[in-house]
PDB file of C-alpha atoms and ligand atoms in Angstrom:
ATOM      1  CA  MET O   1      54.699 144.372 108.073  1.00 76.00           C
ATOM      2  CA  ASP O   2      52.630 143.241 111.075  1.00 86.00           C
ATOM      3  CA  LYS O   3      54.407 140.731 113.287  1.00 94.00           C
ATOM      4  CA  ILE O   4      53.267 137.108 113.047  1.00 95.00           C
ATOM      5  CA  ASP O   5      51.671 135.600 116.167  1.00 96.00           C
ATOM      6  CA  PRO O   6      52.964 131.993 116.309  1.00 96.00           C
ATOM      7  CA  ALA O   7      50.081 131.108 118.648  1.00 95.00           C
ATOM      8  CA  GLY O   8      47.802 131.631 115.687  1.00 96.00           C
ATOM      9  CA  PHE O   9      49.264 128.632 113.875  1.00 98.00           C
ATOM     10  CA  GLN O  10      49.213 124.932 114.612  1.00 98.00           C
ATOM     11  CA  ASN O  11      52.177 123.748 112.535  1.00 98.00           C
ATOM     12  CA  ILE O  12      55.014 126.104 111.599  1.00 98.00           C
ATOM     13  CA  LEU O  13      57.503 124.891 109.003  1.00 98.00           C
ATOM     14  CA  PHE O  14      60.826 126.610 108.349  1.00 98.00           C
ATOM     15  CA  PHE O  15      62.210 125.670 104.915  1.00 98.00           C
ATOM     16  CA  THR O  16      65.842 126.760 104.734  1.00 98.00           C
ATOM     17  CA  GLY O  17      68.577 126.969 102.128  1.00 98.00           C
ATOM     18  CA  ALA O  18      72.179 128.140 102.051  1.00 98.00           C
ATOM     19  CA  GLY O  19      71.156 131.791 102.551  1.00 98.00           C
ATOM     20  CA  MET O  20      70.071 130.872 106.085  1.00 98.00           C
ATOM     21  CA  SER O  21      73.733 130.225 106.949  1.00 98.00           C
ATOM     22  CA  ALA O  22      75.232 133.102 104.933  1.00 98.00           C
ATOM     23  CA  GLU O  23      75.371 135.439 107.958  1.00 98.00           C
ATOM     24  CA  SER O  24      77.224 132.739 109.867  1.00 98.00           C
ATOM     25  CA  GLY O  25      79.969 133.091 107.260  1.00 97.00           C
ATOM     26  CA  ILE O  26      79.135 129.919 105.329  1.00 97.00           C
ATOM     27  CA  PRO O  27      79.140 130.627 101.579  1.00 95.00           C
ATOM     28  CA  THR O  28      75.999 129.984  99.541  1.00 96.00           C
ATOM     29  CA  TYR O  29      76.242 127.869  96.397  1.00 95.00           C
ATOM     30  CA  ARG O  30      75.108 130.246  93.638  1.00 93.00           C
ATOM     31  CA  GLY O  31      75.301 133.779  94.929  1.00 78.00           C
ATOM     32  CA  SER O  32      78.503 135.859  94.668  1.00 81.00           C
ATOM     33  CA  GLY O  33      81.337 133.892  96.298  1.00 86.00           C
ATOM     34  CA  GLY O  34      79.223 130.762  95.939  1.00 92.00           C
ATOM     35  CA  VAL O  35      80.806 127.350  96.429  1.00 93.00           C
ATOM     36  CA  TRP O  36      79.996 126.256  92.863  1.00 92.00           C
ATOM     37  CA  HIS O  37      81.733 129.318  91.458  1.00 92.00           C
ATOM     38  CA  GLU O  38      84.948 128.264  93.189  1.00 91.00           C
ATOM     39  CA  TYR O  39      84.624 124.485  92.830  1.00 93.00           C
ATOM     40  CA  ASN O  40      83.202 122.475  89.959  1.00 94.00           C
ATOM     41  CA  TRP O  41      80.749 120.100  91.653  1.00 95.00           C
ATOM     42  CA  GLU O  42      81.432 117.540  88.928  1.00 96.00           C
ATOM     43  CA  GLU O  43      84.961 117.202  90.282  1.00 96.00           C
ATOM     44  CA  TYR O  44      84.214 117.420  94.011  1.00 97.00           C
ATOM     45  CA  ALA O  45      80.601 116.605  94.875  1.00 96.00           C
ATOM     46  CA  CYS O  46      79.098 113.723  92.917  1.00 97.00           C
ATOM     47  CA  GLN O  47      79.395 109.941  92.946  1.00 97.00           C
ATOM     48  CA  ALA O  48      81.357 109.837  89.686  1.00 97.00           C
ATOM     49  CA  ALA O  49      84.018 112.175  91.127  1.00 98.00           C
ATOM     50  CA  PHE O  50      84.124 110.072  94.308  1.00 98.00           C
ATOM     51  CA  ASN O  51      84.563 106.880  92.304  1.00 97.00           C
ATOM     52  CA  ARG O  52      87.334 108.545  90.266  1.00 97.00           C
ATOM     53  CA  SER O  53      89.173 110.099  93.173  1.00 98.00           C
ATOM     54  CA  PRO O  54      87.793 109.496  96.681  1.00 98.00           C
ATOM     55  CA  GLU O  55      90.725 111.302  98.333  1.00 98.00           C
ATOM     56  CA  LYS O  56      90.086 114.503  96.331  1.00 98.00           C
ATOM     57  CA  VAL O  57      86.389 114.455  97.253  1.00 98.00           C
ATOM     58  CA  LEU O  58      87.109 113.699 100.915  1.00 98.00           C
ATOM     59  CA  ASN O  59      89.724 116.494 101.007  1.00 98.00           C
ATOM     60  CA  PHE O  60      87.099 118.941  99.625  1.00 97.00           C
ATOM     61  CA  HIS O  61      84.555 117.877 102.248  1.00 98.00           C
ATOM     62  CA  GLU O  62      87.145 118.141 105.032  1.00 98.00           C
ATOM     63  CA  LEU O  63      87.809 121.717 103.836  1.00 97.00           C
ATOM     64  CA  ARG O  64      84.072 122.413 104.166  1.00 97.00           C
ATOM     65  CA  ARG O  65      83.951 120.801 107.630  1.00 98.00           C
ATOM     66  CA  THR O  66      86.879 122.953 108.768  1.00 97.00           C
ATOM     67  CA  SER O  67      85.245 126.090 107.393  1.00 97.00           C
ATOM     68  CA  VAL O  68      81.844 125.331 109.007  1.00 98.00           C
ATOM     69  CA  LEU O  69      83.477 124.516 112.373  1.00 98.00           C
ATOM     70  CA  GLY O  70      84.994 128.018 112.234  1.00 98.00           C
ATOM     71  CA  CYS O  71      81.484 129.496 111.971  1.00 98.00           C
ATOM     72  CA  LYS O  72      78.641 129.623 114.465  1.00 98.00           C
ATOM     73  CA  PRO O  73      74.859 129.941 114.357  1.00 98.00           C
ATOM     74  CA  HIS O  74      73.593 133.518 114.077  1.00 98.00           C
ATOM     75  CA  GLN O  75      70.644 135.254 115.754  1.00 97.00           C
ATOM     76  CA  GLY O  76      68.239 133.936 113.104  1.00 98.00           C
ATOM     77  CA  HIS O  77      69.172 130.328 113.907  1.00 98.00           C
ATOM     78  CA  PHE O  78      68.599 130.944 117.616  1.00 98.00           C
ATOM     79  CA  ILE O  79      65.194 132.498 116.952  1.00 98.00           C
ATOM     80  CA  ILE O  80      64.125 129.371 115.078  1.00 98.00           C
ATOM     81  CA  ALA O  81      65.506 127.191 117.900  1.00 98.00           C
ATOM     82  CA  LYS O  82      63.571 129.237 120.491  1.00 97.00           C
ATOM     83  CA  MET O  83      60.423 128.878 118.359  1.00 97.00           C
ATOM     84  CA  GLU O  84      60.733 125.073 118.487  1.00 98.00           C
ATOM     85  CA  GLU O  85      61.199 125.287 122.265  1.00 97.00           C
ATOM     86  CA  GLN O  86      58.114 127.459 122.755  1.00 96.00           C
ATOM     87  CA  HIS O  87      55.751 126.093 120.097  1.00 96.00           C
ATOM     88  CA  PRO O  88      54.735 122.379 119.885  1.00 93.00           C
ATOM     89  CA  GLY O  89      54.342 122.221 116.119  1.00 97.00           C
ATOM     90  CA  VAL O  90      57.659 123.460 114.670  1.00 98.00           C
ATOM     91  CA  THR O  91      59.571 121.528 111.984  1.00 98.00           C
ATOM     92  CA  ILE O  92      62.695 122.554 110.088  1.00 98.00           C
ATOM     93  CA  VAL O  93      63.176 121.201 106.573  1.00 98.00           C
ATOM     94  CA  THR O  94      66.641 122.227 105.463  1.00 98.00           C
ATOM     95  CA  GLN O  95      68.624 121.786 102.268  1.00 98.00           C
ATOM     96  CA  ASN O  96      71.740 122.677 104.246  1.00 98.00           C
ATOM     97  CA  ILE O  97      74.331 120.091 105.285  1.00 98.00           C
ATOM     98  CA  ASP O  98      76.138 122.349 107.788  1.00 98.00           C
ATOM     99  CA  GLY O  99      74.257 121.286 110.943  1.00 98.00           C
ATOM    100  CA  MET O 100      73.787 124.908 112.044  1.00 98.00           C
ATOM    101  CA  HIS O 101      70.133 124.444 113.057  1.00 98.00           C
ATOM    102  CA  GLN O 102      71.129 121.601 115.393  1.00 98.00           C
ATOM    103  CA  ARG O 103      74.054 123.638 116.797  1.00 98.00           C
ATOM    104  CA  ALA O 104      71.570 126.425 117.603  1.00 98.00           C
ATOM    105  CA  GLY O 105      69.397 123.927 119.518  1.00 98.00           C
ATOM    106  CA  ASN O 106      66.806 122.682 117.011  1.00 98.00           C
ATOM    107  CA  HIS O 107      65.929 118.988 117.204  1.00 98.00           C
ATOM    108  CA  ASN O 108      63.099 118.507 114.721  1.00 98.00           C
ATOM    109  CA  VAL O 109      65.285 118.962 111.636  1.00 98.00           C
ATOM    110  CA  ILE O 110      64.774 117.098 108.356  1.00 98.00           C
ATOM    111  CA  GLU O 111      68.022 117.271 106.339  1.00 98.00           C
ATOM    112  CA  LEU O 112      66.980 116.860 102.706  1.00 97.00           C
ATOM    113  CA  HIS O 113      70.518 116.706 101.359  1.00 97.00           C
ATOM    114  CA  GLY O 114      72.233 114.831 104.189  1.00 98.00           C
ATOM    115  CA  SER O 115      74.957 116.165 106.456  1.00 98.00           C
ATOM    116  CA  LEU O 116      78.655 117.059 106.503  1.00 98.00           C
ATOM    117  CA  TRP O 117      78.677 115.343 109.929  1.00 98.00           C
ATOM    118  CA  ARG O 118      77.678 111.851 108.807  1.00 98.00           C
ATOM    119  CA  VAL O 119      79.517 109.261 106.689  1.00 98.00           C
ATOM    120  CA  ARG O 120      78.356 106.169 104.869  1.00 97.00           C
ATOM    121  CA  CYS O 121      79.963 102.781 104.223  1.00 97.00           C
ATOM    122  CA  PRO O 122      78.230 100.946 101.331  1.00 92.00           C
ATOM    123  CA  ALA O 123      78.178  97.733 103.381  1.00 96.00           C
ATOM    124  CA  HIS O 124      78.011  98.948 106.971  1.00 96.00           C
ATOM    125  CA  GLY O 125      75.671 101.951 106.785  1.00 95.00           C
ATOM    126  CA  ILE O 126      75.679 105.472 108.195  1.00 96.00           C
ATOM    127  CA  SER O 127      77.545 106.810 111.219  1.00 96.00           C
ATOM    128  CA  GLU O 128      78.162 110.236 112.766  1.00 97.00           C
ATOM    129  CA  ASP O 129      81.615 111.746 112.295  1.00 97.00           C
ATOM    130  CA  MET O 130      81.819 115.214 113.850  1.00 96.00           C
ATOM    131  CA  GLY O 131      85.478 116.289 113.674  1.00 94.00           C
ATOM    132  CA  GLU O 132      87.367 118.538 111.285  1.00 96.00           C
ATOM    133  CA  LYS O 133      89.060 115.482 109.753  1.00 97.00           C
ATOM    134  CA  TYR O 134      87.255 112.220 109.116  1.00 98.00           C
ATOM    135  CA  THR O 135      87.926 109.698 111.889  1.00 97.00           C
ATOM    136  CA  THR O 136      88.868 107.263 109.152  1.00 96.00           C
ATOM    137  CA  ARG O 137      88.720 107.360 105.357  1.00 97.00           C
ATOM    138  CA  LYS O 138      88.171 103.655 105.032  1.00 97.00           C
ATOM    139  CA  CYS O 139      85.644 101.445 106.778  1.00 96.00           C
ATOM    140  CA  PRO O 140      87.438  99.543 109.575  1.00 93.00           C
ATOM    141  CA  GLU O 141      85.212  96.531 108.876  1.00 95.00           C
ATOM    142  CA  CYS O 142      85.533  96.147 105.118  1.00 97.00           C
ATOM    143  CA  ASP O 143      88.171  98.683 104.036  1.00 97.00           C
ATOM    144  CA  SER O 144      85.773 100.402 101.588  1.00 96.00           C
ATOM    145  CA  TRP O 145      86.225 104.140 101.129  1.00 97.00           C
ATOM    146  CA  ILE O 146      83.821 105.962 103.445  1.00 97.00           C
ATOM    147  CA  ARG O 147      81.583 108.422 101.602  1.00 97.00           C
ATOM    148  CA  PRO O 148      80.075 111.637 102.997  1.00 98.00           C
ATOM    149  CA  ASP O 149      76.368 111.049 103.779  1.00 98.00           C
ATOM    150  CA  ILE O 150      75.387 113.884 101.457  1.00 98.00           C
ATOM    151  CA  THR O 151      72.912 113.837  98.573  1.00 96.00           C
ATOM    152  CA  TRP O 152      75.112 114.936  95.700  1.00 96.00           C
ATOM    153  CA  PHE O 153      73.948 115.981  92.255  1.00 91.00           C
ATOM    154  CA  SER O 154      72.579 113.014  90.268  1.00 90.00           C
ATOM    155  CA  ASP O 155      72.196 110.970  93.474  1.00 95.00           C
ATOM    156  CA  MET O 156      68.945 109.148  94.122  1.00 90.00           C
ATOM    157  CA  LEU O 157      67.131 111.051  96.856  1.00 88.00           C
ATOM    158  CA  ASN O 158      66.408 109.362 100.178  1.00 93.00           C
ATOM    159  CA  GLU O 159      62.722 108.511  99.702  1.00 96.00           C
ATOM    160  CA  GLU O 160      61.990 108.322 103.417  1.00 97.00           C
ATOM    161  CA  VAL O 161      63.502 111.762 104.069  1.00 97.00           C
ATOM    162  CA  ILE O 162      61.602 113.337 101.161  1.00 97.00           C
ATOM    163  CA  ASN O 163      58.337 111.701 102.254  1.00 98.00           C
ATOM    164  CA  ASN O 164      58.828 112.969 105.823  1.00 98.00           C
ATOM    165  CA  ALA O 165      59.469 116.474 104.495  1.00 98.00           C
ATOM    166  CA  VAL O 166      56.456 116.460 102.175  1.00 98.00           C
ATOM    167  CA  SER O 167      54.187 115.139 104.901  1.00 98.00           C
ATOM    168  CA  ALA O 168      55.349 117.883 107.293  1.00 98.00           C
ATOM    169  CA  ILE O 169      54.819 120.538 104.599  1.00 98.00           C
ATOM    170  CA  GLU O 170      51.340 119.218 103.808  1.00 98.00           C
ATOM    171  CA  GLN O 171      50.408 119.591 107.492  1.00 98.00           C
ATOM    172  CA  CYS O 172      51.811 123.063 108.067  1.00 98.00           C
ATOM    173  CA  ASP O 173      49.619 126.178 108.197  1.00 98.00           C
ATOM    174  CA  LEU O 174      52.605 128.555 108.265  1.00 98.00           C
ATOM    175  CA  PHE O 175      55.441 127.961 105.744  1.00 98.00           C
ATOM    176  CA  ILE O 176      58.505 130.194 106.059  1.00 98.00           C
ATOM    177  CA  SER O 177      61.105 129.820 103.301  1.00 98.00           C
ATOM    178  CA  ILE O 178      64.499 131.320 104.168  1.00 98.00           C
ATOM    179  CA  GLY O 179      67.512 131.711 101.901  1.00 97.00           C
ATOM    180  CA  THR O 180      66.892 129.400  98.986  1.00 97.00           C
ATOM    181  CA  SER O 181      67.147 130.129  95.282  1.00 96.00           C
ATOM    182  CA  GLY O 182      64.519 127.445  94.606  1.00 93.00           C
ATOM    183  CA  VAL O 183      66.417 125.887  91.704  1.00 92.00           C
ATOM    184  CA  VAL O 184      67.041 122.338  92.975  1.00 91.00           C
ATOM    185  CA  TRP O 185      64.198 119.825  92.833  1.00 90.00           C
ATOM    186  CA  PRO O 186      62.273 118.321  94.603  1.00 91.00           C
ATOM    187  CA  ALA O 187      62.870 121.040  97.253  1.00 92.00           C
ATOM    188  CA  ALA O 188      62.052 123.690  94.649  1.00 92.00           C
ATOM    189  CA  GLY O 189      58.506 122.320  94.513  1.00 95.00           C
ATOM    190  CA  PHE O 190      57.945 122.449  98.283  1.00 96.00           C
ATOM    191  CA  PRO O 191      56.520 126.003  98.462  1.00 96.00           C
ATOM    192  CA  GLN O 192      53.873 124.972  95.918  1.00 96.00           C
ATOM    193  CA  ILE O 193      52.832 122.027  98.113  1.00 98.00           C
ATOM    194  CA  ALA O 194      52.436 124.344 101.115  1.00 98.00           C
ATOM    195  CA  LYS O 195      50.394 126.821  99.060  1.00 97.00           C
ATOM    196  CA  GLU O 196      48.125 124.105  97.710  1.00 97.00           C
ATOM    197  CA  LYS O 197      47.407 123.108 101.309  1.00 97.00           C
ATOM    198  CA  ASN O 198      46.463 126.729 102.086  1.00 97.00           C
ATOM    199  CA  ALA O 199      49.408 127.432 104.360  1.00 98.00           C
ATOM    200  CA  PHE O 200      50.311 131.097 104.878  1.00 98.00           C
ATOM    201  CA  CYS O 201      53.603 131.370 102.956  1.00 98.00           C
ATOM    202  CA  ILE O 202      56.420 133.800 103.715  1.00 98.00           C
ATOM    203  CA  GLU O 203      59.684 134.144 101.768  1.00 98.00           C
ATOM    204  CA  ILE O 204      62.758 135.653 103.438  1.00 98.00           C
ATOM    205  CA  ASN O 205      65.409 136.365 100.826  1.00 97.00           C
ATOM    206  CA  PRO O 206      67.178 139.598  99.866  1.00 97.00           C
ATOM    207  CA  GLU O 207      66.652 138.547  96.235  1.00 96.00           C
ATOM    208  CA  ALA O 208      63.619 137.247  94.371  1.00 95.00           C
ATOM    209  CA  SER O 209      63.508 133.556  93.461  1.00 90.00           C
ATOM    210  CA  ASP O 210      61.608 131.825  90.662  1.00 87.00           C
ATOM    211  CA  PHE O 211      58.729 131.123  93.034  1.00 91.00           C
ATOM    212  CA  SER O 212      58.556 134.500  94.803  1.00 96.00           C
ATOM    213  CA  GLY O 213      55.212 135.274  93.177  1.00 95.00           C
ATOM    214  CA  MET O 214      53.391 132.520  95.013  1.00 93.00           C
ATOM    215  CA  TYR O 215      54.227 133.670  98.528  1.00 97.00           C
ATOM    216  CA  ASP O 216      51.787 135.736 100.609  1.00 97.00           C
ATOM    217  CA  ILE O 217      54.654 137.889 101.877  1.00 97.00           C
ATOM    218  CA  ASN O 218      58.147 138.457 100.439  1.00 97.00           C
ATOM    219  CA  ILE O 219      60.627 139.917 102.936  1.00 98.00           C
ATOM    220  CA  ARG O 220      63.587 141.278 100.987  1.00 98.00           C
ATOM    221  CA  GLU O 221      65.942 141.213 103.968  1.00 97.00           C
ATOM    222  CA  PRO O 222      68.702 138.861 105.143  1.00 98.00           C
ATOM    223  CA  ALA O 223      67.597 136.122 107.554  1.00 98.00           C
ATOM    224  CA  GLY O 224      69.449 137.584 110.545  1.00 97.00           C
ATOM    225  CA  LYS O 225      67.571 140.860 110.139  1.00 97.00           C
ATOM    226  CA  ALA O 226      64.142 139.538 109.124  1.00 98.00           C
ATOM    227  CA  LEU O 227      63.678 136.809 111.746  1.00 97.00           C
ATOM    228  CA  PRO O 228      64.020 139.037 114.837  1.00 95.00           C
ATOM    229  CA  MET O 229      61.291 141.300 113.380  1.00 94.00           C
ATOM    230  CA  LEU O 230      58.990 138.488 112.242  1.00 97.00           C
ATOM    231  CA  PHE O 231      57.289 137.143 115.350  1.00 95.00           C
ATOM    232  CA  LYS O 232      55.199 138.710 118.066  1.00 88.00           C
ATOM    233  CA  GLN O 233      56.812 137.943 121.433  1.00 78.00           C
ATOM    234  CA  ASN O 234      54.269 136.146 123.658  1.00 63.00           C
TER     235      ASN O 234
HETATM  236  N1  APR Q 301      69.517 135.698 104.165  1.00 85.31           N
HETATM  237  C1  APR Q 301      68.584 135.085 103.389  1.00 85.31           C
HETATM  238  N2  APR Q 301      68.816 134.670 102.119  1.00 85.31           N
HETATM  239  C2  APR Q 301      70.046 134.896 101.620  1.00 85.31           C
HETATM  240  C3  APR Q 301      71.070 135.534 102.367  1.00 85.31           C
HETATM  241  C4  APR Q 301      70.764 135.941 103.685  1.00 85.31           C
HETATM  242  N3  APR Q 301      71.669 136.557 104.456  1.00 85.31           N
HETATM  243  N4  APR Q 301      72.194 135.609 101.568  1.00 85.31           N
HETATM  244  C5  APR Q 301      71.865 135.027 100.390  1.00 85.31           C
HETATM  245  N5  APR Q 301      70.584 134.610 100.410  1.00 85.31           N
HETATM  246  C6  APR Q 301      69.825 133.914  99.360  1.00 85.31           C
HETATM  247  C7  APR Q 301      70.276 134.199  97.944  1.00 85.31           C
HETATM  248  O1  APR Q 301      69.583 135.339  97.423  1.00 85.31           O
HETATM  249  C8  APR Q 301      69.862 132.908  97.223  1.00 85.31           C
HETATM  250  O2  APR Q 301      68.531 133.035  96.732  1.00 85.31           O
HETATM  251  O3  APR Q 301      70.069 132.536  99.560  1.00 85.31           O
HETATM  252  C9  APR Q 301      69.890 131.852  98.320  1.00 85.31           C
HETATM  253  C10 APR Q 301      71.024 130.833  98.171  1.00 85.31           C
HETATM  254  O4  APR Q 301      70.795 130.098  96.998  1.00 85.31           O
HETATM  255  P1  APR Q 301      71.746 128.866  96.668  1.00 85.31           P
HETATM  256  O5  APR Q 301      73.156 129.266  96.836  1.00 85.31           O
HETATM  257  O6  APR Q 301      71.266 128.313  95.342  1.00 85.31           O
HETATM  258  O7  APR Q 301      71.439 127.800  97.825  1.00 85.31           O
HETATM  259  P2  APR Q 301      70.246 126.766  97.932  1.00 85.31           P
HETATM  260  O8  APR Q 301      68.972 127.342  97.381  1.00 85.31           O
HETATM  261  O9  APR Q 301      70.218 126.314  99.347  1.00 85.31           O
HETATM  262  O10 APR Q 301      70.748 125.558  96.986  1.00 85.31           O
HETATM  263  C11 APR Q 301      69.968 124.371  96.992  1.00 85.31           C
HETATM  264  O11 APR Q 301      71.659 123.270  95.658  1.00 85.31           O
HETATM  265  O12 APR Q 301      73.895 122.921  95.299  1.00 85.31           O
HETATM  266  C12 APR Q 301      72.750 122.357  95.805  1.00 85.31           C
HETATM  267  O13 APR Q 301      72.577 120.732  97.490  1.00 85.31           O
HETATM  268  C13 APR Q 301      72.910 122.085  97.277  1.00 85.31           C
HETATM  269  O14 APR Q 301      71.323 122.366  99.086  1.00 85.31           O
HETATM  270  C14 APR Q 301      71.890 122.992  97.932  1.00 85.31           C
HETATM  271  C15 APR Q 301      70.873 123.178  96.833  1.00 85.31           C
END
């Protein structure tokens, strides 16, 4: 495949899923060894489970924080970070909650499903909480259980975040999807939006996804191998 010249595009959008972090050692959700094979999300990652047993849900998310802190960004993350440094129109729209893009140096990151590194009090809003363990499990102001600032299954999506993501996708002329199975909406519909706006669409995924047919190029390689080969070095 010919290398892509980033200078030939005005707005480059990287759309990433769990497969982007797989080579960092962070398990995907649905592939072999996926998180949802080991844990039933209905017991660990939804509002009903949190209401039933906040401690159990917080323990699960502390396990995930510990595991992610033991991992680091891989070469593919750093390539995307360098792209944002060198090119004025780069946006990352990620479904991932692991913060790996930010740890690699990206700033323009839209986190569709929230973050392992933020918590929410129903009355006092969202705050950053970066450690392995939560600083506190109850809000110091009102004693409510703090909740991970993550969009769980059956949660209402954050309208503003989704609108920001859609607007960035509508403006991109290069859309690069990396490591997503394309099964969770509305993110699953994002490649279609890019295509309808005539963006050049590339899929990087060792396996086909439901929407593989609509991409201009399908690169059946892992992210850490595909990204170093993707761009022309200016
Ligand atoms: N490089 C690129 N892609 C990879 C790699 C890799 N090294 N390893 C696996 N993949 C691909 C798999 O082939 C699969 O298509 O990554 C994809 C991971 O799919 P999922 O586990 O379903 O993850 P994702 O698409 O991000 O899930 C979306 O579902 O559970 C919810 O909120 C959660 O954000 C998540 C959403």
